Coordinates of C-alpha atoms and ligand atoms in Angstrom, one line a residue:
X1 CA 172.4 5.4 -64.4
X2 CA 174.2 2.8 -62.6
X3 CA 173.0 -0.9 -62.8
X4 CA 172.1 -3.2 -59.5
X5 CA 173.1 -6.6 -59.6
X6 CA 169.2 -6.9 -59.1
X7 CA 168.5 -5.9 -62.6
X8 CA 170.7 -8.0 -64.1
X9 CA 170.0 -11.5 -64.7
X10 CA 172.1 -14.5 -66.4
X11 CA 170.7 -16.2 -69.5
X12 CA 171.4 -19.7 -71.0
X13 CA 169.9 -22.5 -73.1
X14 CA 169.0 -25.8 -71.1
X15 CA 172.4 -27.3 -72.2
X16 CA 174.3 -24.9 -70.6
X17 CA 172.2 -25.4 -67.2
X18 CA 175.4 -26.7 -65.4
X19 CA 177.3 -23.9 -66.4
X20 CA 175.0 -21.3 -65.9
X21 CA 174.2 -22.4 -62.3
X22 CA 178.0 -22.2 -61.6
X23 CA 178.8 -18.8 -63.1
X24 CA 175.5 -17.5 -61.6
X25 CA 176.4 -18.5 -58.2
X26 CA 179.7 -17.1 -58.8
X27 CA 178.8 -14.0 -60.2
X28 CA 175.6 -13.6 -57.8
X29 CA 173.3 -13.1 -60.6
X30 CA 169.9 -14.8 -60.4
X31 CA 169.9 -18.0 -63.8
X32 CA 166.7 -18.1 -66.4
X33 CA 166.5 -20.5 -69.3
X34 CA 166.0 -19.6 -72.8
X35 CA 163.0 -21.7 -73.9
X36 CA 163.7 -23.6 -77.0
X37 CA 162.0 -25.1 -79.6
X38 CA 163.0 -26.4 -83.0
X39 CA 160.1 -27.0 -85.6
X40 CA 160.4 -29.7 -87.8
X41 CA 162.1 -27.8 -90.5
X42 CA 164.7 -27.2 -88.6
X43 CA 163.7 -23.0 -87.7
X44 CA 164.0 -22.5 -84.0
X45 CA 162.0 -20.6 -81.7
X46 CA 162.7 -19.3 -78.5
X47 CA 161.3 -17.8 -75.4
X48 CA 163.0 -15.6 -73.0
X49 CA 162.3 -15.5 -69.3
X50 CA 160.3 -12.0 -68.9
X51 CA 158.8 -11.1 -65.8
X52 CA 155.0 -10.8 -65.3
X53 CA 155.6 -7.1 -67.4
X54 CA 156.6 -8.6 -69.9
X55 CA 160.1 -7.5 -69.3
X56 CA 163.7 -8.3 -69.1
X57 CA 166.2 -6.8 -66.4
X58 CA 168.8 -3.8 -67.7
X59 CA 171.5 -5.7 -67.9
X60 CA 171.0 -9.3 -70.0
X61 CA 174.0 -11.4 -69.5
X62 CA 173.7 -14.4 -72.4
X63 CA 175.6 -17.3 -71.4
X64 CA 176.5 -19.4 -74.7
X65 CA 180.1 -21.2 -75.2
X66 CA 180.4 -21.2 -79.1
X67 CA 181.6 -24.8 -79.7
X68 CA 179.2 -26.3 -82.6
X69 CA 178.8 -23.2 -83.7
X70 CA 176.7 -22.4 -86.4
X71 CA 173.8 -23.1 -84.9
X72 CA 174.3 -21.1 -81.9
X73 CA 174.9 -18.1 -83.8
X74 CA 171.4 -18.2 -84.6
X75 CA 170.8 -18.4 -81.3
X76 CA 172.4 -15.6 -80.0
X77 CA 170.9 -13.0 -83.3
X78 CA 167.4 -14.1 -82.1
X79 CA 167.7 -14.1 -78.3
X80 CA 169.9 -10.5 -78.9
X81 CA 167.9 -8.7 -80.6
X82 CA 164.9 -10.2 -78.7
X83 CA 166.6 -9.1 -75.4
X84 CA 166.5 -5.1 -76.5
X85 CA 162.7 -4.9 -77.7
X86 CA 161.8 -6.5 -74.5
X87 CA 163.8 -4.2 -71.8
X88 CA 167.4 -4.8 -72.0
X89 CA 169.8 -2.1 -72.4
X90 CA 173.2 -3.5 -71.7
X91 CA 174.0 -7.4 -72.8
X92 CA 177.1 -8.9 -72.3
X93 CA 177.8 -12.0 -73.8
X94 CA 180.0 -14.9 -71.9
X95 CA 181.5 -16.8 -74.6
X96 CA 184.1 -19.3 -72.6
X97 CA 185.2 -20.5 -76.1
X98 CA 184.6 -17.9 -79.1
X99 CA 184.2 -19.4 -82.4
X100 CA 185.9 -18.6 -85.8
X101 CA 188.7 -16.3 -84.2
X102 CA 191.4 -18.7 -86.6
X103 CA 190.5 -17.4 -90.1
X104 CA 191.8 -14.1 -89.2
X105 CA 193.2 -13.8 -93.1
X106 CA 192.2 -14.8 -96.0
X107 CA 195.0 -17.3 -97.5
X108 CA 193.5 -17.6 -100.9
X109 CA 192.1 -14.8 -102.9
X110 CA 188.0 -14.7 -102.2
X111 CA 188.7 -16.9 -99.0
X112 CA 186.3 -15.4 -96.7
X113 CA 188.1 -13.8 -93.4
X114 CA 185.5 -15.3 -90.8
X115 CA 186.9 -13.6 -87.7
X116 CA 185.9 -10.3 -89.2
X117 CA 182.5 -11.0 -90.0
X118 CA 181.4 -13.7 -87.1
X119 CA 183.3 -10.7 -85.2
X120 CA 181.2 -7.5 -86.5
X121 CA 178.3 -10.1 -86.4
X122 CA 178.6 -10.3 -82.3
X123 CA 179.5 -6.9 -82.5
X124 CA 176.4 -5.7 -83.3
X125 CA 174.5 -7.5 -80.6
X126 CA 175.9 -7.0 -77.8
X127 CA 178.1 -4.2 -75.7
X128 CA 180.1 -6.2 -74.1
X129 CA 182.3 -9.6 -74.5
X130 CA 184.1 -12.2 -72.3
X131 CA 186.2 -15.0 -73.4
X132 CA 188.6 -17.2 -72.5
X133 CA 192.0 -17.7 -74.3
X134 CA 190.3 -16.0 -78.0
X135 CA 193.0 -17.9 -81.1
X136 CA 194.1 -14.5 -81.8
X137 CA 197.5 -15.0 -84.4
X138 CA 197.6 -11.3 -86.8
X139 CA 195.3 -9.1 -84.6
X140 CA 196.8 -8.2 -81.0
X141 CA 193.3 -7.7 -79.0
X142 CA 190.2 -8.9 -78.9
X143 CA 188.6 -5.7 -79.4
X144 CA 190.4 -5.7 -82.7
X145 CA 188.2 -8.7 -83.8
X146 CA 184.8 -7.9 -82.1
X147 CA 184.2 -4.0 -81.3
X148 CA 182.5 -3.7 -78.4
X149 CA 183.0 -0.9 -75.9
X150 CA 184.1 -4.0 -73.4
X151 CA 185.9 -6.8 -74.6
X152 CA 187.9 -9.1 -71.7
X153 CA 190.1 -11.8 -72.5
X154 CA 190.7 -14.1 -69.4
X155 CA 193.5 -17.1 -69.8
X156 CA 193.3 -20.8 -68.7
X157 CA 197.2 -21.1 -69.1
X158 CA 197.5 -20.3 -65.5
X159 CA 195.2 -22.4 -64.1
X160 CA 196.0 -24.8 -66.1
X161 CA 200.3 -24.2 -65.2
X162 CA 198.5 -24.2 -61.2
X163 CA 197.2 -27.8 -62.0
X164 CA 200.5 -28.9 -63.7
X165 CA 202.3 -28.0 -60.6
X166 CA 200.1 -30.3 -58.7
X167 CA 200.1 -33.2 -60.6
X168 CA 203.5 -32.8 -62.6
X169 CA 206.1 -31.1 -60.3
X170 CA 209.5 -30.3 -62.8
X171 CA 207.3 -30.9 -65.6
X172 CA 209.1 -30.1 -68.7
X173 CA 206.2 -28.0 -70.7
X174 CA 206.3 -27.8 -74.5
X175 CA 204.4 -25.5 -76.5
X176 CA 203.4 -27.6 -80.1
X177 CA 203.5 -24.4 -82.6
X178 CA 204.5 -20.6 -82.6
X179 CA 200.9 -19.6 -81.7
X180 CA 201.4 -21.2 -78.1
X181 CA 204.2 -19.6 -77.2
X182 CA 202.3 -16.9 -75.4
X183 CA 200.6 -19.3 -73.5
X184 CA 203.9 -21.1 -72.1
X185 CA 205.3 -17.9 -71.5
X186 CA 202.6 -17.2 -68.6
X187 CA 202.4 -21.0 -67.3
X188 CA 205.8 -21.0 -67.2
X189 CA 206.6 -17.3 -65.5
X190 CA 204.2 -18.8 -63.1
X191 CA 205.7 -22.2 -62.0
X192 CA 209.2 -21.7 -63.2
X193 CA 208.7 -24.4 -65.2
X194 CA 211.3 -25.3 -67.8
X195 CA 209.5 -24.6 -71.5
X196 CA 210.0 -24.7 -75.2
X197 CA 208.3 -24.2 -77.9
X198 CA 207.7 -26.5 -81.3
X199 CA 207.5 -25.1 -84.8
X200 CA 204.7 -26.3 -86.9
X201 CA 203.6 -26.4 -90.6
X202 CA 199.9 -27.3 -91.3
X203 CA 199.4 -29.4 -94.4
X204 CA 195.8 -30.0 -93.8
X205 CA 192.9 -30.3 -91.6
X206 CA 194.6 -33.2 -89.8
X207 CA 198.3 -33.2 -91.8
X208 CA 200.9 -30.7 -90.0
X209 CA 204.2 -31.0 -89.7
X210 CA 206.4 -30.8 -86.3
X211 CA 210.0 -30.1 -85.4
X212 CA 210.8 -30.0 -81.7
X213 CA 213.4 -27.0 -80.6
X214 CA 216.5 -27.8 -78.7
X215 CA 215.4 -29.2 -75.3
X216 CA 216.5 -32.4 -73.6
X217 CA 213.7 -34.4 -72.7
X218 CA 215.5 -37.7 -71.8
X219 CA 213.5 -38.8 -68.6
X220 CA 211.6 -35.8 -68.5
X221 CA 207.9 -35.9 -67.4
X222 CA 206.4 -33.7 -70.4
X223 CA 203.3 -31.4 -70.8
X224 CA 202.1 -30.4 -74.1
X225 CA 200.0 -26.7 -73.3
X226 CA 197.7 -25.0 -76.2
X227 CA 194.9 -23.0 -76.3
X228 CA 192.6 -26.0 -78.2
X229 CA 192.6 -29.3 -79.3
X230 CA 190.9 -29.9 -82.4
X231 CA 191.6 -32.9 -84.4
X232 CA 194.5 -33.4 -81.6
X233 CA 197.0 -34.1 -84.6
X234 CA 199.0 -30.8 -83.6
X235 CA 199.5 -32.5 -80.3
X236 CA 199.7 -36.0 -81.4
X237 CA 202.7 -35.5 -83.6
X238 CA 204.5 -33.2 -81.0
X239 CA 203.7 -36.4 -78.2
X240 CA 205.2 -38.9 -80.7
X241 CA 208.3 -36.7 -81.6
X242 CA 208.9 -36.3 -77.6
X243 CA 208.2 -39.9 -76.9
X244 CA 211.0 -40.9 -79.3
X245 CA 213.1 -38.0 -77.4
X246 CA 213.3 -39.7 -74.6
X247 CA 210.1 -38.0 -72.7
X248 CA 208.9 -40.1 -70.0
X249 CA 205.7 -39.0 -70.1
X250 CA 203.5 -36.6 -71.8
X251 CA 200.5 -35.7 -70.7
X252 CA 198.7 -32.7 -72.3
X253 CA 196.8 -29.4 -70.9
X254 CA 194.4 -27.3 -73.4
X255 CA 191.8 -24.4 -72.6
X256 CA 189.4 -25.6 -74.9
X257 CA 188.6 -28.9 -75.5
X258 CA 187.2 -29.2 -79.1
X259 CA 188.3 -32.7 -79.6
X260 CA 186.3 -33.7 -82.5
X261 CA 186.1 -37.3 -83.7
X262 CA 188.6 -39.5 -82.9
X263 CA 191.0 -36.7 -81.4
X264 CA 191.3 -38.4 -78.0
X265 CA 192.4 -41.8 -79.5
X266 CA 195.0 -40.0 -82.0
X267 CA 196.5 -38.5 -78.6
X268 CA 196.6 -41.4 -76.7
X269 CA 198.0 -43.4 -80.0
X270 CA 200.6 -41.1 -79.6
X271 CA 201.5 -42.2 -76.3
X272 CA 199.8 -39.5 -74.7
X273 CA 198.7 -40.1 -70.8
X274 CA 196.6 -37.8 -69.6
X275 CA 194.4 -35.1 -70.7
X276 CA 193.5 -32.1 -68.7
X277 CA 191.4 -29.1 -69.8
X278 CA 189.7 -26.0 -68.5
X279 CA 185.5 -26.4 -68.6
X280 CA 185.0 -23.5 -71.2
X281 CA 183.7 -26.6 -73.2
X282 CA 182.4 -29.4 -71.5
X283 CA 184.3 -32.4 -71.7
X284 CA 185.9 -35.2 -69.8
X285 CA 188.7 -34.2 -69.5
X286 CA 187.5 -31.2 -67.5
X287 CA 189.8 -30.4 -64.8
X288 CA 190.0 -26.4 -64.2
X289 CA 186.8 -24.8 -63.6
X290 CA 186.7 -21.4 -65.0
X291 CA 183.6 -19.9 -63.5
X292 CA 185.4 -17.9 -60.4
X293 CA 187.2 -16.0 -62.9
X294 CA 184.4 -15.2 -65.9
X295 CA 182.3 -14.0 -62.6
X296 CA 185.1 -12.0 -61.4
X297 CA 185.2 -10.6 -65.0
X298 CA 181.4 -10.2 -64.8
X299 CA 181.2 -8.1 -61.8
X300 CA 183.6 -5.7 -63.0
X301 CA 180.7 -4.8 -65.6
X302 CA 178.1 -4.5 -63.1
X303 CA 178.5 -1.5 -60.9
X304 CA 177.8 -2.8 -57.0
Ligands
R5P401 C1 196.3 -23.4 -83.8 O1 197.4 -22.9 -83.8 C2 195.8 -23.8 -82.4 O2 196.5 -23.3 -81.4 C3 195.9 -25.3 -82.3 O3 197.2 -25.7 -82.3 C4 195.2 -26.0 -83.4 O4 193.9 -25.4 -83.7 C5 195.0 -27.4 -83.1 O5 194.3 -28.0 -84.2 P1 194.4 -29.6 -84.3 O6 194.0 -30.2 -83.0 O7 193.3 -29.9 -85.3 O8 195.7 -30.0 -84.8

């Protein structure tokens, strides 16, 4: 039986408030917040938002970006399962950033290939998935990774390209590694920017090694595009190689703004300028809000 937009309802914990209220306004769906509690040992409790039945709405759509994201796992198994026994039949999950999609192979022998199991973990609590720019390398879609009858992958790279436009006309946009390639392709097809893409070898959680292609980027005002920032030293080392180039500036663009520990200062110690990203993870350097899309995505689930 078809679902209403009235029995469906948006779910998310208190410090997602901000981006729950946008993507609910967005997506017309009324916002409820998970009660939380954690005990002194560290267990957590929740509450859901059920009506005065007792009950959830049909359609559950959880709200939880997976940066920090061990805990939140947790999270989601407890308010999943929790969802079903008390009324809902369809959840979608809204995962702006999806964790563990990077381990997609296991290097080492016994290394364990997290994307498969953090992957068939989500897959059996939900029906249906939406992310933003997933780190998929050896599998080619998303439902490869998490098997749900509805998995959507939306990009940042073309807002992100839309907001290069506006503040870097003629930017010169650099990819730092193979893996970003796809992501210039679409900024670029978009804006007709000039692009090229680095090569990379990781060494380490913060050693890689970079070699630019052949581009000129004497004068050029340059803008480094990825899906993420981590510890920033992919980007750092491709800022200081096109620094020495000749690069006017470079500024960098990333979907997902990780940024752990001192990532920001290794970027800007790299003679970065500025920092833009999308807000699938909230940060300062926020710039493209994402919410329009994911709702867009979102109603394409829920029958009108
Ligand atoms: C991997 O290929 C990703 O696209 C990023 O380039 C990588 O995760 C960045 O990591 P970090 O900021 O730690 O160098």
């Amino acid at each position: 039986m078809p679902l209403t937009p009235l029995q469906a309802c948006l779910l998310h914990f208190a410090d997602e408030a901000d981006a729950a209220r946008r993507l609910g306004q967005a997506a017309q769906l009324p916002v409820e917040t998970i009660d939380r509690h954690r005990f002194p040992d560290g267990e957590l409790k929740l509450r859901l938002p059920v009506d005065g039945a007792g009950c959830l709405p049909p359609h559950v759509v959880l709200l939880r970006s997976l940066h920090d994201p061990n805990e939140k796992l947790v999270e989601l198994l407890l308010a999943a399962r929790a969802a079903r026994t008390l009324g809902a039949r369809h959840i979608t999950l809204v995962a702006p950033y999806l964790a563990y999609m990077r381990q997609d192979i296991a290097f080492t022998p016994g290394e364990v290939v997290s994307q498969q199991v953090v992957g068939g973990f989500l897959a059996g609590l939900v029906d249906a998935v939406i992310t933003v720019d997933p780190h998929l390398h050896r599998v080619a879609t998303l439902q490869e990774a998490i098997a749900v009858p509805d998995a959507i992958v939306l990009s940042g790279a073309e807002p992100l390209a839309d907001l290069i436009a506006q503040r870097r006309p003629g930017a010169l946009l650099v990819g730092p590694d193979g893996e970003s390639a796809q992501w210039i392709a679409q900024a670029a097809a978009r804006h007709g920017f000039d692009h090229a893409v680095c090569t990379k070898v990781r060494h380490g959680d913060r050693e890689v090694t970079i070699e630019l292609p052949p581009l000129n980027a004497q004068g050029r005002a340059v803008v480094l595009l990825d899906d993420m920032a981590s510890t920033g030293r992919t980007l750092a080392q491709a800022a200081r190689l096109l620094r020495a180039a000749g690069a006017a500036s470079v500024d960098v663009a990333v979907t997902h703004a990780l940024f752990a520990g001192d990532a920001l200062q290794a970027l800007h110690d790299a003679g970065v300028g500025e920092v833009w990203s999308t807000d699938c993870i909230p940060h300062a350097s926020n710039a493209v809000p994402m919410a329009e899309p994911l709702a867009r995505a979102l109603r394409s689930l829920l029958p009108a």
